[in-house]
Every structure is written in structure tokens, then in C-alpha cells.
Coordinates of C-alpha atoms in Angstrom, one line a residue:
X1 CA 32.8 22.4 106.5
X2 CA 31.0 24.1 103.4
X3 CA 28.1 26.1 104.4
X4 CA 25.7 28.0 101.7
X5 CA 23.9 30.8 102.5
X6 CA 19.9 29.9 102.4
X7 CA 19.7 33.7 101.0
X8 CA 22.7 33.7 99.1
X9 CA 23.3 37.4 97.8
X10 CA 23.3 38.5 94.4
X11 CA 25.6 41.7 94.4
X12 CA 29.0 40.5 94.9
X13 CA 31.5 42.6 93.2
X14 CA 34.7 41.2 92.6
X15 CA 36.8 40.3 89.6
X16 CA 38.7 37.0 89.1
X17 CA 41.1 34.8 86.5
X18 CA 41.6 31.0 86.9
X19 CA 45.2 29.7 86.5
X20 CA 45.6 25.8 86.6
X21 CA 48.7 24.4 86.7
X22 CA 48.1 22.2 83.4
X23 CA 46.6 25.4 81.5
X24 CA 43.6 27.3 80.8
X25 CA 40.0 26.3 82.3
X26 CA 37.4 27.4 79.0
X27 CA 34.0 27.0 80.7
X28 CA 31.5 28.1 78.2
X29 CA 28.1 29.9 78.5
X30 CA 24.6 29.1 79.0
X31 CA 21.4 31.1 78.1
X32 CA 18.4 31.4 80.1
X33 CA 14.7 31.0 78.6
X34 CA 13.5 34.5 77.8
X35 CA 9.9 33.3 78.8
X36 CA 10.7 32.5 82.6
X37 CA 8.9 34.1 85.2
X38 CA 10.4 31.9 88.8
X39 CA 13.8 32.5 88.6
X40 CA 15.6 29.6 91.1
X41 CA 18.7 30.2 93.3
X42 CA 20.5 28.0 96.0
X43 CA 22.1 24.8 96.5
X44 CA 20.7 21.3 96.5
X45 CA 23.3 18.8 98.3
X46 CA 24.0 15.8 96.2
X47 CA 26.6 13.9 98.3
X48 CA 29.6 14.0 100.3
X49 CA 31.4 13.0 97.2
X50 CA 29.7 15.3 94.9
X51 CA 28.7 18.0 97.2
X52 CA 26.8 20.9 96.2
X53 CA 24.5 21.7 92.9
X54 CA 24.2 25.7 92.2
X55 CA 20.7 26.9 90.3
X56 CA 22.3 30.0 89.3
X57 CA 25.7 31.4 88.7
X58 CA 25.4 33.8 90.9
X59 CA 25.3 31.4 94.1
X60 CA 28.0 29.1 92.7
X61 CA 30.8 29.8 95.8
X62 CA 33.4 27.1 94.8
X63 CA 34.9 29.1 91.9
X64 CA 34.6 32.3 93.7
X65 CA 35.6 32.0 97.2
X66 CA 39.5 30.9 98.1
X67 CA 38.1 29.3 101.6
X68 CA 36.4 26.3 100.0
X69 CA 38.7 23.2 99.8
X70 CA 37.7 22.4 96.2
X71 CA 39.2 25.6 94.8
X72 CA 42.9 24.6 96.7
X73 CA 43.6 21.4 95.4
X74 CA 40.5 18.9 93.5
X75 CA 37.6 19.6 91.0
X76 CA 37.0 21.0 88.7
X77 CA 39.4 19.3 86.4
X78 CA 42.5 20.2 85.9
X79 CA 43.1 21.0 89.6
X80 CA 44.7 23.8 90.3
X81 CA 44.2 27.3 92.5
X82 CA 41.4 29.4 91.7
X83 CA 41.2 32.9 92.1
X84 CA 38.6 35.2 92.9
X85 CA 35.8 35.4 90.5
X86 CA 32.6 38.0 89.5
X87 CA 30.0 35.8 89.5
X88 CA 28.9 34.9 86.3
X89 CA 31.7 36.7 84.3
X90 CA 32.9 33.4 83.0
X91 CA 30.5 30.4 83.6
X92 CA 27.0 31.3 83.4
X93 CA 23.8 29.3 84.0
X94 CA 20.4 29.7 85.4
X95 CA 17.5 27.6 86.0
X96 CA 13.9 29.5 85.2
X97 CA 10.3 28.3 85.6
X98 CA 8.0 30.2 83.1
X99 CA 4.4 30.5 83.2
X100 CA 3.4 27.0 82.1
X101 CA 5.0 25.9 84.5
X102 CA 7.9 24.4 82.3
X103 CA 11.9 24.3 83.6
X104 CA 14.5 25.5 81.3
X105 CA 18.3 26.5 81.9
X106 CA 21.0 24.6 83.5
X107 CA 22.4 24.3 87.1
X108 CA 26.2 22.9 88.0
X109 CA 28.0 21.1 90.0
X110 CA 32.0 20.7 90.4
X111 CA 32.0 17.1 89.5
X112 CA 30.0 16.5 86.7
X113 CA 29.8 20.0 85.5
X114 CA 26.5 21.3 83.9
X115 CA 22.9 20.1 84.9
X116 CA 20.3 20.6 82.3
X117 CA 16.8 21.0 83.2
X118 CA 15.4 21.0 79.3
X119 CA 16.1 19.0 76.3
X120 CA 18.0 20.0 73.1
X121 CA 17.2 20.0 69.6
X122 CA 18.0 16.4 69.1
X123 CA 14.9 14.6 70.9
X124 CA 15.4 10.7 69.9
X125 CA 19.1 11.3 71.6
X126 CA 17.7 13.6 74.5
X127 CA 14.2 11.5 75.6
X128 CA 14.1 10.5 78.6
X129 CA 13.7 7.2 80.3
X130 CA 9.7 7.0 80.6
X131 CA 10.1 9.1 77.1
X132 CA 7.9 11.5 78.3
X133 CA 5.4 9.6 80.4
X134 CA 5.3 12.4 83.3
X135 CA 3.8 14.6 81.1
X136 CA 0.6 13.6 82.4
X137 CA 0.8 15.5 85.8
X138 CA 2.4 18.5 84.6
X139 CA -0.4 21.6 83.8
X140 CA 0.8 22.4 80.3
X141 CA 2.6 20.4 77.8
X142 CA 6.3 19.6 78.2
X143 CA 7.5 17.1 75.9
X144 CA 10.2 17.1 72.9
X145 CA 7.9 19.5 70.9
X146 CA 8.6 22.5 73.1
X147 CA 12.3 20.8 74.6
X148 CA 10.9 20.3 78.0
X149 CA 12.0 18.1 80.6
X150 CA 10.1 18.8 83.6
X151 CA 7.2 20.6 85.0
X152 CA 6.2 22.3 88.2
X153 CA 2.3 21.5 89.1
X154 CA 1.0 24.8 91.5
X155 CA -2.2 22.3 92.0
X156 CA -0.1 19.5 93.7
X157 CA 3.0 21.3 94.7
X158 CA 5.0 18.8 93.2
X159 CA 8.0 18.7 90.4
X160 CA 7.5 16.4 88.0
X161 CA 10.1 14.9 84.9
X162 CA 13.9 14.8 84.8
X163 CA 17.6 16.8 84.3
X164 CA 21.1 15.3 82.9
X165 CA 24.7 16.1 83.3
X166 CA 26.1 17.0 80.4
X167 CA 29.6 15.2 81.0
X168 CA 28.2 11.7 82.0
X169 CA 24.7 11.7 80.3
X170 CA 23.2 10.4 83.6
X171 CA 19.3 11.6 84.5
X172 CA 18.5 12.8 87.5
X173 CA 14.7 11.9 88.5
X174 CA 12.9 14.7 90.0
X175 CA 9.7 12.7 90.8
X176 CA 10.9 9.2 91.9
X177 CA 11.0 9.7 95.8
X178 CA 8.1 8.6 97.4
X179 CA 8.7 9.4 101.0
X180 CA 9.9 13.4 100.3
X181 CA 9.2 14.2 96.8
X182 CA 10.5 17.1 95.1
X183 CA 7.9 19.5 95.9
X184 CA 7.8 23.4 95.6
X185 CA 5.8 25.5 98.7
X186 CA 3.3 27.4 96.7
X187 CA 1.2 30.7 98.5
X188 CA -0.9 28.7 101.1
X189 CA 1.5 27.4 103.3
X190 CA -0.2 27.6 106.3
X191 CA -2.8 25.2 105.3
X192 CA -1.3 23.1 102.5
X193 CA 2.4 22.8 103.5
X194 CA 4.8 20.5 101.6
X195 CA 6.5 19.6 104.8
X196 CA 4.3 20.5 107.8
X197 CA 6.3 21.1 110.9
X198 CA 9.6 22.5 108.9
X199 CA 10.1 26.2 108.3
X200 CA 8.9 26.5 104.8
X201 CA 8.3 29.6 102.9
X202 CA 6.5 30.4 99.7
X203 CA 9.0 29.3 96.9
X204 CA 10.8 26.8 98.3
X205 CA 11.7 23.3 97.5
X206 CA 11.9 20.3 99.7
X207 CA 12.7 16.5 98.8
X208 CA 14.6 14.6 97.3
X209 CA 15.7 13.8 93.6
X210 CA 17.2 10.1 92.6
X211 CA 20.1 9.2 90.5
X212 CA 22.4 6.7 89.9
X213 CA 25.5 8.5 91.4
X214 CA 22.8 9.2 94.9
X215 CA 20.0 11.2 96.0
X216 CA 19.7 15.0 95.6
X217 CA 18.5 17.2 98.3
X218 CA 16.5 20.2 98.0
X219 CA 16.1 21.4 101.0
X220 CA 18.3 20.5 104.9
X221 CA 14.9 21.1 106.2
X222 CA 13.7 17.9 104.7
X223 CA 17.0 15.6 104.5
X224 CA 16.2 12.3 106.2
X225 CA 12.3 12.5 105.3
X226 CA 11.8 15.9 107.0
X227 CA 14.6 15.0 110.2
X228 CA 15.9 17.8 108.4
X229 CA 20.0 18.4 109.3
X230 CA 20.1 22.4 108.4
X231 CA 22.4 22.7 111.7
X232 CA 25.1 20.8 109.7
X233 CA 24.5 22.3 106.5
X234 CA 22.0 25.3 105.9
X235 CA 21.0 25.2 102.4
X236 CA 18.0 25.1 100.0
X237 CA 16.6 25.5 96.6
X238 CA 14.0 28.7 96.4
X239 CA 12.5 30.8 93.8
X240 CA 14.1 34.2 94.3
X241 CA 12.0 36.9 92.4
X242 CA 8.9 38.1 94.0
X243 CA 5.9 37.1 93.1
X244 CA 2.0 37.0 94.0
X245 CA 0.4 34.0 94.4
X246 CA -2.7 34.4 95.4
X247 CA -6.0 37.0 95.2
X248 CA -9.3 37.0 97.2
X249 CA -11.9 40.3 97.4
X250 CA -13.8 41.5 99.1
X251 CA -13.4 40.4 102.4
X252 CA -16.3 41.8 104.1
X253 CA -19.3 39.7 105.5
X254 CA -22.6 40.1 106.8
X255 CA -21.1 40.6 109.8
X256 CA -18.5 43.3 108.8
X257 CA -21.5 44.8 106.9
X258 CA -24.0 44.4 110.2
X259 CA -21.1 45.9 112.2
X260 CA -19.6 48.7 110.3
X261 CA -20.8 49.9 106.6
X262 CA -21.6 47.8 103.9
X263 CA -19.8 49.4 100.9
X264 CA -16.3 48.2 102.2
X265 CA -13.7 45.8 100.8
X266 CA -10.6 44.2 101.7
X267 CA -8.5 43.0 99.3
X268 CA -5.9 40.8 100.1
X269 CA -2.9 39.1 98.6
X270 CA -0.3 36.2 99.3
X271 CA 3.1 35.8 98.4
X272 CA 4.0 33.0 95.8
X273 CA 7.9 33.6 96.5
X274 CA 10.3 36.5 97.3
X275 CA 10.0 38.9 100.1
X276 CA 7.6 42.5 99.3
X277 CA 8.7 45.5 100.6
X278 CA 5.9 47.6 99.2
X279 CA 2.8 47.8 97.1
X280 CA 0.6 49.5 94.4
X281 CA -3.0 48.7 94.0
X282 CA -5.6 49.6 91.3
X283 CA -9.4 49.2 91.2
X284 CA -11.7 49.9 88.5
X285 CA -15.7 49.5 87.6
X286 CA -14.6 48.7 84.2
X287 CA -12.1 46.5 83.2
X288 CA -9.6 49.1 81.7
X289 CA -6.2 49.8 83.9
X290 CA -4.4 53.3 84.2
X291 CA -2.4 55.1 86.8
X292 CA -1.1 58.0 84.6
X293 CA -5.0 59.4 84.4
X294 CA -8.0 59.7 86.8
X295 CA -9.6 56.7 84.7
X296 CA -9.8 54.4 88.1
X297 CA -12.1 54.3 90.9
X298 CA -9.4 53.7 93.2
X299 CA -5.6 54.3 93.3
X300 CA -3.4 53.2 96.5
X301 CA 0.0 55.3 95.1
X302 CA 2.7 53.4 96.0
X303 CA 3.4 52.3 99.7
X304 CA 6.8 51.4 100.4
X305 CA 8.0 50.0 102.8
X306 CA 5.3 48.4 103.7
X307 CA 4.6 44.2 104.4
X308 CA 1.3 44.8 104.5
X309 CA -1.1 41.9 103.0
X310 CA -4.6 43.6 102.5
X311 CA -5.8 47.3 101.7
X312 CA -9.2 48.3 102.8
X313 CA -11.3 50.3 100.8
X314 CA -12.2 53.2 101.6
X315 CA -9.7 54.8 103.9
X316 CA -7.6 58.2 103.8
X317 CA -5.8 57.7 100.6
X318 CA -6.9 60.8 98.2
X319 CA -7.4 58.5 95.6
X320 CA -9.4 55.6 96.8
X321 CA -12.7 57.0 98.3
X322 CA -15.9 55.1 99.2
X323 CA -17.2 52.3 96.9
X324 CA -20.8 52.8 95.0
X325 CA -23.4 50.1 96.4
X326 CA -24.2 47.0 94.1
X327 CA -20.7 47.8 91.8
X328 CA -18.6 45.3 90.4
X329 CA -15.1 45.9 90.4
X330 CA -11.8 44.5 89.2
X331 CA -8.3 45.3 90.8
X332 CA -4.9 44.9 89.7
X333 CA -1.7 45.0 92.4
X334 CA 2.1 44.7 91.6
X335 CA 4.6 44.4 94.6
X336 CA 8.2 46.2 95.5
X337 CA 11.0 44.0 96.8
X338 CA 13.5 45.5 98.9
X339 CA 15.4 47.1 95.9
X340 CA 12.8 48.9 95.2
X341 CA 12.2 46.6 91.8
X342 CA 8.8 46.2 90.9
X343 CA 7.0 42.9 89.7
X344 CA 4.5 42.5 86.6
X345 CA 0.9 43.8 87.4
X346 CA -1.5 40.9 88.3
X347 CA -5.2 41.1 88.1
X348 CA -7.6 39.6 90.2
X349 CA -9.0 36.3 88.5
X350 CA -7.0 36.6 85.4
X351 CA -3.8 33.4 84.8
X352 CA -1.4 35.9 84.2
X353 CA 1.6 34.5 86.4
X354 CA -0.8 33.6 89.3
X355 CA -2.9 31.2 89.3
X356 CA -6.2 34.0 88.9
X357 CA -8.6 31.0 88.5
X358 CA -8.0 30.2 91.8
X359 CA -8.5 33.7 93.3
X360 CA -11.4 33.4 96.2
X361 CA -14.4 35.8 95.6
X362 CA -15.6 35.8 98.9
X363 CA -19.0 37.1 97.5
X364 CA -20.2 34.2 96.0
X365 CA -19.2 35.9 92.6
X366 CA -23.0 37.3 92.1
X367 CA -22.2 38.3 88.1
X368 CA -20.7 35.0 87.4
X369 CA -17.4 37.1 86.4
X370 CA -13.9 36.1 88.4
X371 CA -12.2 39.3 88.2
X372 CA -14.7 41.4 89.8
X373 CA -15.9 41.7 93.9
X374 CA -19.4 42.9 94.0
X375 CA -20.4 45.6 96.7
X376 CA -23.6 45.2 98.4
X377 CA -26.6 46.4 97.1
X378 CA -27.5 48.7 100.1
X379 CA -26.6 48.7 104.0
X380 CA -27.9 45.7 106.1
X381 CA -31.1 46.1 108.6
X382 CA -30.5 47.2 112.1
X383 CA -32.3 45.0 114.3
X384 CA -33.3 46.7 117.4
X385 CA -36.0 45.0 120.5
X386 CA -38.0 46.0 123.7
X387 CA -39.7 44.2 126.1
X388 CA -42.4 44.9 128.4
X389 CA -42.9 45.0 131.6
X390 CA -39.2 45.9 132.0
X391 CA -38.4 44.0 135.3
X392 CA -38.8 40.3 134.0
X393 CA -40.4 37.4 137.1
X394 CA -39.7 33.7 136.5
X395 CA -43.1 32.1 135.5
X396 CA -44.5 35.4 133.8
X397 CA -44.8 36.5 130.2
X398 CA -42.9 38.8 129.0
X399 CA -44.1 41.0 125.7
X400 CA -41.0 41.2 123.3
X401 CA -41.4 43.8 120.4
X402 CA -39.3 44.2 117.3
X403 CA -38.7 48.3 116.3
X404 CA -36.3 46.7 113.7
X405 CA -34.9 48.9 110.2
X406 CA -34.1 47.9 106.8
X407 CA -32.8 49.4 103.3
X408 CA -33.5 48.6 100.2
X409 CA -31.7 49.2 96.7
X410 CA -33.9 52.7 96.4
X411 CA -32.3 54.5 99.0
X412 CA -29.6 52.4 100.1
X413 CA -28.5 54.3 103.2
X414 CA -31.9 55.3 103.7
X415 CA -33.4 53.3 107.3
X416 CA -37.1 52.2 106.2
X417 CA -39.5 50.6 109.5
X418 CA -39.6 46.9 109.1
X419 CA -43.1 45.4 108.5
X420 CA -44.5 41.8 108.3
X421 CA -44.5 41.8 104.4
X422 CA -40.9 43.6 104.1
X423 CA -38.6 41.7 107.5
X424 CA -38.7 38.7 108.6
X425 CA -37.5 37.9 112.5
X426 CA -36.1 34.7 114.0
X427 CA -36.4 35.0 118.5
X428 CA -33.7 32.8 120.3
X429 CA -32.6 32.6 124.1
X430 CA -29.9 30.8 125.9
X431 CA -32.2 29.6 128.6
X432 CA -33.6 26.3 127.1
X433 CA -36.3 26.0 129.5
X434 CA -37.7 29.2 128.6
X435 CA -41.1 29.0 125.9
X436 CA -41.3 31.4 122.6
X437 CA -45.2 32.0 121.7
X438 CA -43.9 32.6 118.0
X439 CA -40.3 32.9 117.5
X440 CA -41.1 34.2 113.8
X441 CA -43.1 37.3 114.7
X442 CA -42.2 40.6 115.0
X443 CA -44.0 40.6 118.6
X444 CA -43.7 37.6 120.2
X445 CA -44.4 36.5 124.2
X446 CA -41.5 34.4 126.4
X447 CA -42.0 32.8 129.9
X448 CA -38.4 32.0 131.7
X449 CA -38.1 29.4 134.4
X450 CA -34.8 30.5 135.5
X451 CA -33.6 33.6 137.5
X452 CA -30.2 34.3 135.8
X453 CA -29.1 36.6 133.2
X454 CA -30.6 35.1 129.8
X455 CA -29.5 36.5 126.6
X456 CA -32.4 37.2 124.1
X457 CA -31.5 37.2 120.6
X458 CA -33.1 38.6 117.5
X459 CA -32.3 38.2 114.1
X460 CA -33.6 40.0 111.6
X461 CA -34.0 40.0 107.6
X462 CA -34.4 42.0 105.0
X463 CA -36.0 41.2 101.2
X464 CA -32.8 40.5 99.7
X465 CA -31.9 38.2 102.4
X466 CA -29.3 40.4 104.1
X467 CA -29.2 39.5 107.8
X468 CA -27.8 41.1 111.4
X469 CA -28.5 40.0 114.5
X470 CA -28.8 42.0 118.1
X471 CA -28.3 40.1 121.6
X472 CA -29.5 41.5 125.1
X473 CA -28.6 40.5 128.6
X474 CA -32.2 40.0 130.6
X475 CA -32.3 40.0 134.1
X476 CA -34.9 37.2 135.1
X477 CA -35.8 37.3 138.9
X478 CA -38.1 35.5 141.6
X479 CA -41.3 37.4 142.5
X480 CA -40.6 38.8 145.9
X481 CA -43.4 37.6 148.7
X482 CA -45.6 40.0 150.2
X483 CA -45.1 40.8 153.8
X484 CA -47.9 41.9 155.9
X485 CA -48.2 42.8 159.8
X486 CA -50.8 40.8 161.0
X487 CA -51.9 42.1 165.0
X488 CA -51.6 39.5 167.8
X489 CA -55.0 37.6 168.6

């Protein structure tokens, strides 16, 4: 049985000629858009009659392999014995998705030939059936004005429009399923999967496509409405090239800030398809880009191999020291695959292949800008406590004292003595029994009813409404009886 390779390789080199017992085989070219971004490999399995459709010449193995039982003795037409062939020496085709999100280029199929994903110049013979009506869900417009016939939606995850064979004229529907839908696993596939429970990866497809010759599938993962039958026959659709798909900076929260320094970052990044094998990361304080000079606040070089997903800032790189306090900053990354090739340069919060509007600024996005992170404006206050008398009794008051430290934008690293007019406090305990005089004051008085370990807890804020917290264990014990000798009467 046919098996495809759901990583089919691209650097087969071998040479081929066709010879068909009834003559020549002419099987003419077919250009890619020059404005595609996603380029899409892999099989989709149409039928056991019409078997495999190949998204790019490179993964089409029945005219290039002598172990596939259409090559001995049925289609294409004429029949005949086909050699070994360099993939795409003689039929080329590829199916693209550029930066709109609109398909071009054509896939193929042994039976009915070549599969074409956008429209020619001839649009009252090439609309088709709902003449256009899924235009509606796709992000950009793909109609007969830019030769479009169908989208890919990053929102919604879904394909939306149609393809035709070129021999028969017969549509293929790319959004008429309604159990599996052609869908396409963007960068978040942990929580937003296309088919939860399958092993899906960024940039690939799943579901099913209709047409009148049967059902297409895009993935074995999902054939049977996600029974999935990959043990039978391993194959998918995928987007090949790598890509990122998603931003989010800075990473660091009060608590990172309460627990370590306040002027860190980390940035991190998620794959929208491919597989990275290295990295390159820029930050500025201006929005200007440059690795040939020392105009950047922070260069990473280039770390390959490397999987990694996030780069904190600062760390031992000679180029990337400590952040300034209260700084905006933009950053720009392009990844390595495993040859080495690099992709485009994206920058944080900018639509230029990713989807930068939907970068998370884990900051709140303070100056209202979505390609910067903003560094705190100084560190965050150390809350420190004592208590008095030291050796706590159930029933008793205890005297808790805040000896608490904040910084302000003046002298950011600079500890200043809280005080009533610059901190404010907030006392909790575990032991629910227990009474607070005044939970908000820096000095406050506590009487526990219970001799356990109680944790005290005090939280403490600055004037720009930076807050850390500091828990103790307390010891709470009876008040031992007082034992007297008393002489016998």
C-alpha cells in the first residue's frame, strides 16, 4: 500500500525521462505567486479511486518512484512505465498562502491532473458556485478582482472558498464540511487546537474538503471526524517554511520583579509552521533596526542550534546588557531552520507575516504603543516585619511592626524607609480565628486562638502601586502553668 511521508523531503536528486508505449507525455508548467509567504507540501487523500493530491512538485512520488503501482501499468494517461524523475524537472506546481491570507498555485493528482487553488483571467467562466459569497470570512479580499479563490482566516483557523481540476472543471469545496472542516493549526495549539486530542502541529491542516467525485482529506489524523486512520496511511497537508506566529514581551511580573530585579524581560516567541533550529534577536529604544552597527540596545548574535522559545534580557551575551528603568523598547527576531536558512525579520506588534496585532504586551502596554514592552519605572518595595514579644501565647497580643523599603523613579535602585504617607500595608494570617487591630497600619496588634504554626502575611505598596508581599511561619503556643511546691499542712 502507498504510504507518504508526513515530512516528505525536498532534496532528492535524481534524473528521469517518461516513455509511454503510445508516445510522449508533455506535462506543462505552473508558476507560483511571487507574493507567497506559507509555502504548502504533502498529500491530502481523495479516494481509493483517485488516491493522492500532491501540494508541491516536490512531494509528488507517483512520477518519481518505480514502487508505486500507478507508474507500472494505469494513470496518468497514456499508461505506460515511468522512469525515475528530478522532482519538478518536468511538471511543476506549488500551492502558496501569502500574507493576506489568499491561496494561489496549483496542486495534482494522477487522475484528474492539475488542481488550481486561484482563478484565471477569465472570471464570468472561472466564478465559483456561491460566486464569491465566502469572501465574507476571509481577512482580506479574495474575489475575481485579485483571481482569488480561497482564503485562510489565522482568527478562526479555518479555509474558506474553492479549487478546480483543470481536466473536468469540477470544484472542490474547501468549507462545506461541517463535522471536520478544513482548518489550518495556527501558533497556539495548545489552547486553541483544530482537533484537540490528535497530534497537531503549527501549520497543519485537518478536515475534510467535498466534491462531487468524494471527500478530500487533509490530514489521517482527522479522517473519520478525528478517528483518524494514520496507521493505514500516514499523510498530511502542512505549511513547510518556518515561520513565527506569535510575539509577547516582557514576561516579567510583580512577582518576577518582587523576587529577582525589576529591569528584566523575557521575550518569547511561537512557531506558526516549520521547525527552528536557531535564532537572532534585536531590541532597540527607538524604533530603527541594525545589526551591522552598535545602533541597538541589545543584540543576541546568532544562536544556532538552539530550540529555544524565549531570551531573557540581560544575561552574558556581550551585547545585550541590563535594560534602563521606565524604557520602552521594540524588538525584532528571525529564526534558522535546520539548513541554516534564515526567515524574514518580524517585529513585535507590527502585521508583517505574523499576526503583530495580536502580539501580548504583558505590561498592560503603558504608552498605548504595540511594538514596545515598557521596563519598570524603578525596583519594587521590600516588605520586611517583626513582632514583639518574640515567643507568641494563645489569647495574648502580639505587636507586629512593618521595617518595610521602597524606590521611587529618583533613585530607582535606591531603598527609601516606608512611611504612612509614601506605603501602604495590607496584614493577613491563615488562622481565621485570630483578630487584626488594623490590618492597614504599618503597626498593627493580633491575638491567635490556636497553638499551631500560623503564617503572617504582609503586603506592602509603594506610590506607583507596585506591590511584594513577605510571609512568616509564627509559632503560637499555650501559656505553660506555674508550678509551685507547696509544704504539707
Amino acid at each position: 500500500m502507498l504510504s507518504v511521508s508526513r515530512k516528505i523531503s525536498n532534496r532528492r536528486k535524481i534524473f528521469w525521462a517518461i516513455f509511454v508505449v503510445a508516445g510522449f507525455l508533455i506535462i506543462r508548467s505552473v508558476s507560483v505567486a511571487q507574493a507567497a509567504t506559507s509555502t504548502v507540501r504533502g498529500a491530502a487523500w481523495w479516494s481509493d479511486e483517485y488516491r493522492y493530491i500532491y501540494f508541491d512538485c516536490l512531494d509528488d512520488l507517483v512520477s518519481d518512484q518505480l514502487d508505486v503501482a500507478e507508474n507500472l501499468y494505469a494513470y496518468p494517461e497514456p499508461r505506460g512505465f515511468h522512469f525515475y524523475a528530478t522532482p519538478c524537472t518536468n511538471l511543476v506546481h506549488h500551492v502558496s498562502i501569502d500574507n493576506d491570507g489568499n491561496f494561489s498555485g496549483t496542486a495534482w493528482n494522477y487522475s484528474q491532473g492539475l488542481i488550481s487553488l486561484e482563478a484565471t483571467t477569465t472570471p464570468d467562466a472561472d466564478d465559483p458556485p456561491d460566486n464569491y459569497a465566502f469572501n465574507v470570512n476571509c481577512p482580506n479580499t479574495c474575489n475575481a478582482g485579485n483571481n482569488c479563490w480561497a482564503c485562510y482566516n489565522e482568527s478562526t483557523q479555518l479555509i474558506h472558498g474553492w479549487a478546480r481540476t483543470a481536466s473536468s472543471g469540477d470544484w472542490i469545496r474547501l468549507d462545506n464540511a461541517t463535522a471536520t472542516p478544513v482548518a489550518l493549526q495556527s501558533w497556539d495549539y495548545l489552547d486553541d487546537s483544530v482537533l484537540p486530542g490528535h497530534d497537531v502541529e503549527p501549520g497543519d491542516f485537518v478536515g475534510y474538503a467535498t466534491s462531487t467525485l468524494g471527500d478530500i482529506s487533509f490530514n489521517c489524523e482527522s479522517e473519520g471526524g478525528g478517528a483518524g486512520n494514520c496507521a493505514t496511511r500516514d499523510y498530511k497537508v502542512y505549511i513547510s517554511n518556518l515561520q513565527v506566529g506569535h510575539l509577547s514581551a516582557p514576561n516579567w511580573s510583580y512577582s518576577n520583579a518582587c523576587n529577582d530585579e525589576a529591569r528584566k524581560a523575557v521575550l518569547k516567541w511561537y512557531l506558526k509552521s516549520g521547525t527552528q533550529n536557531g535564532y537572532e534577536i534585536v531590541v532597540n529604544d527607538t524604533n530603527s533596526f541594525s545589526t551591522s552597527t552598535s545602533d541597538y540596545i541589545c543584540w543576541s548574535g546568532i544562536k544556532t542550534p538552539s530550540v529555544a522559545s524565549q531570551y531573557i534580557i540581560p544575561n552574558t551575551d556581550p551585547g545585550c546588557p541590563a535594560l534602563d528603568y521606565n524604557t520602552h523598547y521594540y524588538w525584532w527576531i528571525r529564526l534558522f531552520d535546520s539548513e541554516g536558512e534564515a526567515t524574514e525579520w518580524y517585529q513585535y506588534g507590527v502585521d508583517d507575516g505574523h499576526l503583530g496585532s495580536g502580539d501580548e504586551a504583558t505590561d498592560g502596554n503603558p504608552d498605548s504603543d504595540i511594538r514596545t514592552f515598557t521596563t519598570y519605572a524603578h525596583e519594587f518595595p521590600t516588605p520586611y516585619f517583626t513582632w514583639e514579644p518574640y515567643e507568641v501565647l494563645v489569647g495574648t497580643t502580639t505587636e507586629f511592626t512593618s521595617d518595610s523599603y521602597y524606590y521611587d523613579s529618583a533613585a530607582p535602585a535606591v531603598p527609601l524607609g516606608c512611611s504612612t504617607s509614601t506605603c501602604s500595608y495590607l496584614w493577613t494570617t491563615d488562622d481565621v480565628s485570630a483578630t487584626i487591630s488594623d490590618d492597614t497600619a504599618p503597626t498593627t496588634f493580633i491575638i491567635f486562638f490556636q497553638a499551631t504554626g500560623t503564617v503572617v502575611n504582609l503586603s506592602t505598596t509603594d506610590p506607583d502601586s507596585y506591590v511584594c508581599s513577605t510571609s512568616t511561619t509564627v509559632n503560637i503556643n499555650y501559656d505553660l502553668p506555674l508550678w509551685r511546691e507547696i509544704k504539707a499542712e
